[in-house]
Amino acid sequence: MLITIDNVLTPEELSTARELLARSNWSSGQLTAGLQAARAKNNEQLAENAEHLPALRRLVLQALNRNATFFTAALPLKILPPFFNRYSGDSNYYGFHTDNAMRQMPDGSGYVRADVSATLFFSEPDDYEGGLLTIEDTFGKHGLKLKAGSMVVYPSTSIHEVAPVTRGERVSCFMFMQSMVRDPGQRRMLYDMDMALLDLREAHGDSDPVVRLTGCYHNLLRRWADS
């Protein structure tokens, strides 16, 4: 399941984030690469001791916490603290790879199973050339270049790449989540049901059939979810 969500950040949040990112010092993206990914990864990233990283993480997590579409798409149980990367100059691509299944918390306190990945864009599409995020799923390859403040959510099992940036710079946030519902097919079914219920509720209000279908949604979530 690949879901795009517009306007995850408000204009004010986007402006604040871009200002902080512009004043940040960047390190090698090899910091968080696994053995396979390291051979394909050539970008820059904010290190754990970067001055503005805590403020940027708080900003992103606050935005995610209020976004209902993100919640129903990911059903997050744990969210690894977000990371931030930049593609420009000679550090400008990340070849096809699969995200590691287990991600260690930055403070060493434990691990998060990567069920769901997401990319939140800070650069406008016209700010750079190239840099297309391509994600493979059962229906083929999907190329994405979203407007600033928008996000794509997709299974961490997907093979994906960021094509070389040939002009400008592409700045984004990437993150990994352990979902309450581990099975991607079950997550997709719950997402489709929740979106359909929103439409039914708008058209018919809380009629008896809508209430009963809503009960089915929550009973399925109860059956499939870990907490």
mmCIF file of C-alpha atoms in Angstrom:
data_model
loop_
_atom_site.group_PDB
_atom_site.id
_atom_site.type_symbol
_atom_site.label_atom_id
_atom_site.label_comp_id
_atom_site.label_asym_id
_atom_site.label_seq_id
_atom_site.Cartn_x
_atom_site.Cartn_y
_atom_site.Cartn_z
ATOM 1 C CA MET A 1 0.000 0.000 0.000
ATOM 2 C CA LEU A 2 1.421 3.324 -1.094
ATOM 3 C CA ILE A 3 -0.345 6.429 0.263
ATOM 4 C CA THR A 4 0.501 10.088 -0.385
ATOM 5 C CA ILE A 5 -0.651 12.726 2.108
ATOM 6 C CA ASP A 6 -0.639 16.427 1.228
ATOM 7 C CA ASN A 7 -0.031 19.293 3.661
ATOM 8 C CA VAL A 8 1.307 17.229 6.547
ATOM 9 C CA LEU A 9 3.109 20.381 7.650
ATOM 10 C CA THR A 10 1.488 23.793 7.957
ATOM 11 C CA PRO A 11 3.144 26.652 6.015
ATOM 12 C CA GLU A 12 4.549 27.945 9.301
ATOM 13 C CA GLU A 13 6.001 24.547 10.249
ATOM 14 C CA LEU A 14 7.482 24.110 6.793
ATOM 15 C CA SER A 15 9.106 27.543 6.951
ATOM 16 C CA THR A 16 10.552 26.827 10.412
ATOM 17 C CA ALA A 17 11.877 23.423 9.360
ATOM 18 C CA ARG A 18 13.485 24.756 6.198
ATOM 19 C CA GLU A 19 15.174 27.537 8.161
ATOM 20 C CA LEU A 20 16.591 25.062 10.685
ATOM 21 C CA LEU A 21 17.734 22.699 7.937
ATOM 22 C CA ALA A 22 19.449 25.541 6.067
ATOM 23 C CA ARG A 23 21.482 26.315 9.214
ATOM 24 C CA SER A 24 22.407 22.685 9.887
ATOM 25 C CA ASN A 25 25.711 20.897 9.402
ATOM 26 C CA TRP A 26 25.431 17.721 7.323
ATOM 27 C CA SER A 27 27.316 14.430 7.693
ATOM 28 C CA SER A 28 27.684 11.344 5.536
ATOM 29 C CA GLY A 29 24.482 9.370 4.959
ATOM 30 C CA GLN A 30 26.437 6.171 5.650
ATOM 31 C CA LEU A 31 25.608 6.738 9.330
ATOM 32 C CA THR A 32 22.386 4.722 9.204
ATOM 33 C CA ALA A 33 23.016 2.423 6.233
ATOM 34 C CA GLY A 34 23.031 -1.349 6.543
ATOM 35 C CA LEU A 35 25.631 -3.441 4.742
ATOM 36 C CA GLN A 36 23.657 -3.726 1.502
ATOM 37 C CA ALA A 37 22.348 -0.166 1.585
ATOM 38 C CA ALA A 38 25.808 1.278 2.247
ATOM 39 C CA ARG A 39 26.945 0.181 -1.207
ATOM 40 C CA ALA A 40 24.075 2.116 -2.808
ATOM 41 C CA LYS A 41 23.861 5.132 -0.498
ATOM 42 C CA ASN A 42 25.539 8.410 -1.401
ATOM 43 C CA ASN A 43 23.825 11.311 0.346
ATOM 44 C CA GLU A 44 24.127 13.478 3.450
ATOM 45 C CA GLN A 45 22.310 13.250 6.761
ATOM 46 C CA LEU A 46 21.961 15.102 10.059
ATOM 47 C CA ALA A 47 24.060 13.329 12.674
ATOM 48 C CA GLU A 48 22.621 12.488 16.107
ATOM 49 C CA ASN A 49 24.562 15.363 17.659
ATOM 50 C CA ALA A 50 23.348 17.925 15.101
ATOM 51 C CA GLU A 51 22.256 21.099 16.854
ATOM 52 C CA HIS A 52 18.784 21.407 15.344
ATOM 53 C CA LEU A 53 17.874 17.711 15.184
ATOM 54 C CA PRO A 54 15.764 17.610 18.406
ATOM 55 C CA ALA A 55 13.653 20.601 17.321
ATOM 56 C CA LEU A 56 13.147 19.158 13.839
ATOM 57 C CA ARG A 57 12.100 15.791 15.260
ATOM 58 C CA ARG A 58 9.582 17.425 17.604
ATOM 59 C CA LEU A 59 8.118 19.420 14.731
ATOM 60 C CA VAL A 60 7.640 16.361 12.521
ATOM 61 C CA LEU A 61 6.245 14.133 15.273
ATOM 62 C CA GLN A 62 3.738 16.803 16.330
ATOM 63 C CA ALA A 63 2.527 17.024 12.740
ATOM 64 C CA LEU A 64 2.176 13.230 12.475
ATOM 65 C CA ASN A 65 0.286 12.995 15.775
ATOM 66 C CA ARG A 66 -2.518 15.234 14.508
ATOM 67 C CA ASN A 67 -2.815 13.685 11.028
ATOM 68 C CA ALA A 68 -5.677 11.178 10.899
ATOM 69 C CA THR A 69 -4.785 9.903 7.426
ATOM 70 C CA PHE A 70 -1.272 9.063 8.537
ATOM 71 C CA PHE A 71 -2.610 7.198 11.571
ATOM 72 C CA THR A 72 -5.070 5.065 9.615
ATOM 73 C CA ALA A 73 -2.482 4.284 6.906
ATOM 74 C CA ALA A 74 0.367 3.307 9.275
ATOM 75 C CA LEU A 75 -1.422 2.406 12.545
ATOM 76 C CA PRO A 76 1.863 3.220 14.292
ATOM 77 C CA LEU A 77 2.808 1.426 17.493
ATOM 78 C CA LYS A 78 6.361 2.802 17.601
ATOM 79 C CA ILE A 79 7.941 5.537 15.487
ATOM 80 C CA LEU A 80 11.709 5.660 15.225
ATOM 81 C CA PRO A 81 12.840 9.264 15.756
ATOM 82 C CA PRO A 82 12.811 10.827 12.257
ATOM 83 C CA PHE A 83 15.998 11.308 10.244
ATOM 84 C CA PHE A 84 16.790 14.083 7.766
ATOM 85 C CA ASN A 85 18.791 13.808 4.542
ATOM 86 C CA ARG A 86 20.029 15.935 1.677
ATOM 87 C CA TYR A 87 20.898 15.083 -1.933
ATOM 88 C CA SER A 88 23.098 17.579 -3.790
ATOM 89 C CA GLY A 89 26.500 18.020 -5.416
ATOM 90 C CA ASP A 90 28.537 14.811 -5.342
ATOM 91 C CA SER A 91 26.344 13.252 -2.620
ATOM 92 C CA ASN A 92 23.264 12.954 -4.745
ATOM 93 C CA TYR A 93 21.706 9.487 -4.975
ATOM 94 C CA TYR A 94 20.567 6.343 -3.154
ATOM 95 C CA GLY A 95 20.347 3.280 -5.390
ATOM 96 C CA PHE A 96 17.741 0.542 -5.167
ATOM 97 C CA HIS A 97 17.649 -1.025 -1.695
ATOM 98 C CA THR A 98 15.359 -2.475 0.962
ATOM 99 C CA ASP A 99 15.159 -0.937 4.426
ATOM 100 C CA ASN A 100 16.561 -3.020 7.292
ATOM 101 C CA ALA A 101 13.901 -5.009 9.147
ATOM 102 C CA MET A 102 15.089 -3.948 12.605
ATOM 103 C CA ARG A 103 16.187 -0.405 13.426
ATOM 104 C CA GLN A 104 17.981 0.475 16.637
ATOM 105 C CA MET A 105 16.726 3.461 18.628
ATOM 106 C CA PRO A 106 19.284 6.297 18.444
ATOM 107 C CA ASP A 107 19.752 6.200 22.229
ATOM 108 C CA GLY A 108 20.375 2.434 22.189
ATOM 109 C CA SER A 109 17.238 1.733 24.266
ATOM 110 C CA GLY A 110 15.884 -0.975 21.961
ATOM 111 C CA TYR A 111 14.738 -1.797 18.459
ATOM 112 C CA VAL A 112 11.841 -0.889 16.202
ATOM 113 C CA ARG A 113 10.643 -3.376 13.582
ATOM 114 C CA ALA A 114 10.341 -1.456 10.308
ATOM 115 C CA ASP A 115 6.901 -2.317 8.921
ATOM 116 C CA VAL A 116 6.140 1.066 7.368
ATOM 117 C CA SER A 117 8.485 3.687 5.887
ATOM 118 C CA ALA A 118 7.724 7.285 5.016
ATOM 119 C CA THR A 119 9.373 10.231 3.288
ATOM 120 C CA LEU A 120 8.366 13.818 4.084
ATOM 121 C CA PHE A 121 9.517 16.371 1.498
ATOM 122 C CA PHE A 122 10.992 19.780 2.400
ATOM 123 C CA SER A 123 12.119 20.838 -1.088
ATOM 124 C CA GLU A 124 9.678 21.955 -3.764
ATOM 125 C CA PRO A 125 9.789 19.907 -6.986
ATOM 126 C CA ASP A 126 11.130 22.913 -8.916
ATOM 127 C CA ASP A 127 14.015 23.321 -6.456
ATOM 128 C CA TYR A 128 15.898 20.396 -7.989
ATOM 129 C CA GLU A 129 16.187 18.189 -11.044
ATOM 130 C CA GLY A 130 16.298 14.414 -10.781
ATOM 131 C CA GLY A 131 15.848 13.023 -7.294
ATOM 132 C CA LEU A 132 12.783 10.965 -8.183
ATOM 133 C CA LEU A 133 11.764 8.554 -5.419
ATOM 134 C CA THR A 134 10.885 5.263 -7.115
ATOM 135 C CA ILE A 135 9.087 2.592 -5.089
ATOM 136 C CA GLU A 136 8.382 -0.916 -6.339
ATOM 137 C CA ASP A 137 5.284 -2.824 -5.279
ATOM 138 C CA THR A 138 3.186 -5.678 -6.666
ATOM 139 C CA PHE A 139 1.726 -3.303 -9.271
ATOM 140 C CA GLY A 140 5.069 -2.080 -10.624
ATOM 141 C CA LYS A 141 7.264 0.975 -10.089
ATOM 142 C CA HIS A 142 5.908 4.316 -8.877
ATOM 143 C CA GLY A 143 7.908 7.536 -9.259
ATOM 144 C CA LEU A 144 7.212 10.338 -6.788
ATOM 145 C CA LYS A 145 8.310 13.930 -6.470
ATOM 146 C CA LEU A 146 5.917 15.567 -4.022
ATOM 147 C CA LYS A 147 5.470 19.192 -3.064
ATOM 148 C CA ALA A 148 7.119 20.454 0.116
ATOM 149 C CA GLY A 149 5.210 19.508 3.247
ATOM 150 C CA SER A 150 3.734 16.356 1.672
ATOM 151 C CA MET A 151 4.551 12.765 2.542
ATOM 152 C CA VAL A 152 4.476 9.277 1.053
ATOM 153 C CA VAL A 153 3.854 6.224 3.265
ATOM 154 C CA TYR A 154 4.795 2.757 1.960
ATOM 155 C CA PRO A 155 5.722 -0.742 3.179
ATOM 156 C CA SER A 156 9.290 -1.043 4.428
ATOM 157 C CA THR A 157 9.544 -4.284 2.465
ATOM 158 C CA SER A 158 9.478 -2.304 -0.802
ATOM 159 C CA ILE A 159 12.570 -1.956 -2.953
ATOM 160 C CA HIS A 160 13.087 1.756 -3.643
ATOM 161 C CA GLU A 161 15.646 4.343 -4.763
ATOM 162 C CA VAL A 162 16.312 8.070 -5.020
ATOM 163 C CA ALA A 163 17.628 8.902 -8.500
ATOM 164 C CA PRO A 164 20.644 11.238 -8.826
ATOM 165 C CA VAL A 165 19.935 14.924 -8.211
ATOM 166 C CA THR A 166 21.502 16.805 -11.108
ATOM 167 C CA ARG A 167 20.606 20.380 -10.092
ATOM 168 C CA GLY A 168 19.777 22.033 -6.775
ATOM 169 C CA GLU A 169 19.220 20.082 -3.607
ATOM 170 C CA ARG A 170 16.567 17.672 -2.373
ATOM 171 C CA VAL A 171 15.992 17.786 1.385
ATOM 172 C CA SER A 172 13.609 15.400 3.109
ATOM 173 C CA CYS A 173 12.785 13.525 6.283
ATOM 174 C CA PHE A 174 12.662 9.738 6.345
ATOM 175 C CA MET A 175 11.244 7.557 9.074
ATOM 176 C CA PHE A 176 10.389 4.004 10.054
ATOM 177 C CA MET A 177 7.431 2.697 12.051
ATOM 178 C CA GLN A 178 6.419 -0.507 13.747
ATOM 179 C CA SER A 179 2.733 -0.906 13.034
ATOM 180 C CA MET A 180 0.115 -2.209 15.442
ATOM 181 C CA VAL A 181 -0.975 -4.402 12.522
ATOM 182 C CA ARG A 182 2.040 -6.308 11.237
ATOM 183 C CA ASP A 183 0.433 -7.835 8.128
ATOM 184 C CA PRO A 184 0.396 -5.373 5.170
ATOM 185 C CA GLY A 185 -2.718 -6.969 3.665
ATOM 186 C CA GLN A 186 -4.623 -6.470 6.908
ATOM 187 C CA ARG A 187 -3.406 -2.868 7.144
ATOM 188 C CA ARG A 188 -4.630 -2.246 3.599
ATOM 189 C CA MET A 189 -8.041 -3.726 4.361
ATOM 190 C CA LEU A 190 -8.415 -1.588 7.481
ATOM 191 C CA TYR A 191 -7.336 1.539 5.616
ATOM 192 C CA ASP A 192 -9.814 0.953 2.794
ATOM 193 C CA MET A 193 -12.599 0.271 5.283
ATOM 194 C CA ASP A 194 -11.836 3.405 7.293
ATOM 195 C CA MET A 195 -11.792 5.597 4.168
ATOM 196 C CA ALA A 196 -15.094 4.096 3.000
ATOM 197 C CA LEU A 197 -16.634 4.701 6.433
ATOM 198 C CA LEU A 198 -15.642 8.371 6.260
ATOM 199 C CA ASP A 199 -17.503 8.708 2.948
ATOM 200 C CA LEU A 200 -20.540 6.824 4.269
ATOM 201 C CA ARG A 201 -20.648 8.918 7.421
ATOM 202 C CA GLU A 202 -20.547 12.116 5.378
ATOM 203 C CA ALA A 203 -23.331 10.898 3.068
ATOM 204 C CA HIS A 204 -25.606 9.180 5.596
ATOM 205 C CA GLY A 205 -24.565 10.338 9.045
ATOM 206 C CA ASP A 206 -24.370 7.838 11.884
ATOM 207 C CA SER A 207 -27.100 5.606 10.517
ATOM 208 C CA ASP A 208 -27.531 2.116 11.940
ATOM 209 C CA PRO A 209 -25.600 0.413 9.078
ATOM 210 C CA VAL A 210 -22.741 2.905 9.431
ATOM 211 C CA VAL A 211 -22.565 2.308 13.186
ATOM 212 C CA ARG A 212 -22.499 -1.463 12.639
ATOM 213 C CA LEU A 213 -19.790 -1.244 9.972
ATOM 214 C CA THR A 214 -17.761 1.004 12.260
ATOM 215 C CA GLY A 215 -18.054 -1.715 14.892
ATOM 216 C CA CYS A 216 -16.739 -4.267 12.384
ATOM 217 C CA TYR A 217 -13.723 -2.029 11.693
ATOM 218 C CA HIS A 218 -12.834 -1.724 15.363
ATOM 219 C CA ASN A 219 -13.416 -5.409 16.042
ATOM 220 C CA LEU A 220 -11.049 -6.327 13.221
ATOM 221 C CA LEU A 221 -8.505 -3.859 14.582
ATOM 222 C CA ARG A 222 -8.877 -5.412 18.026
ATOM 223 C CA ARG A 223 -8.310 -8.877 16.554
ATOM 224 C CA TRP A 224 -5.238 -7.963 14.482
ATOM 225 C CA ALA A 225 -3.503 -5.248 16.499
ATOM 226 C CA ASP A 226 -0.614 -5.581 18.931
ATOM 227 C CA SER A 227 -0.102 -2.993 21.632
#
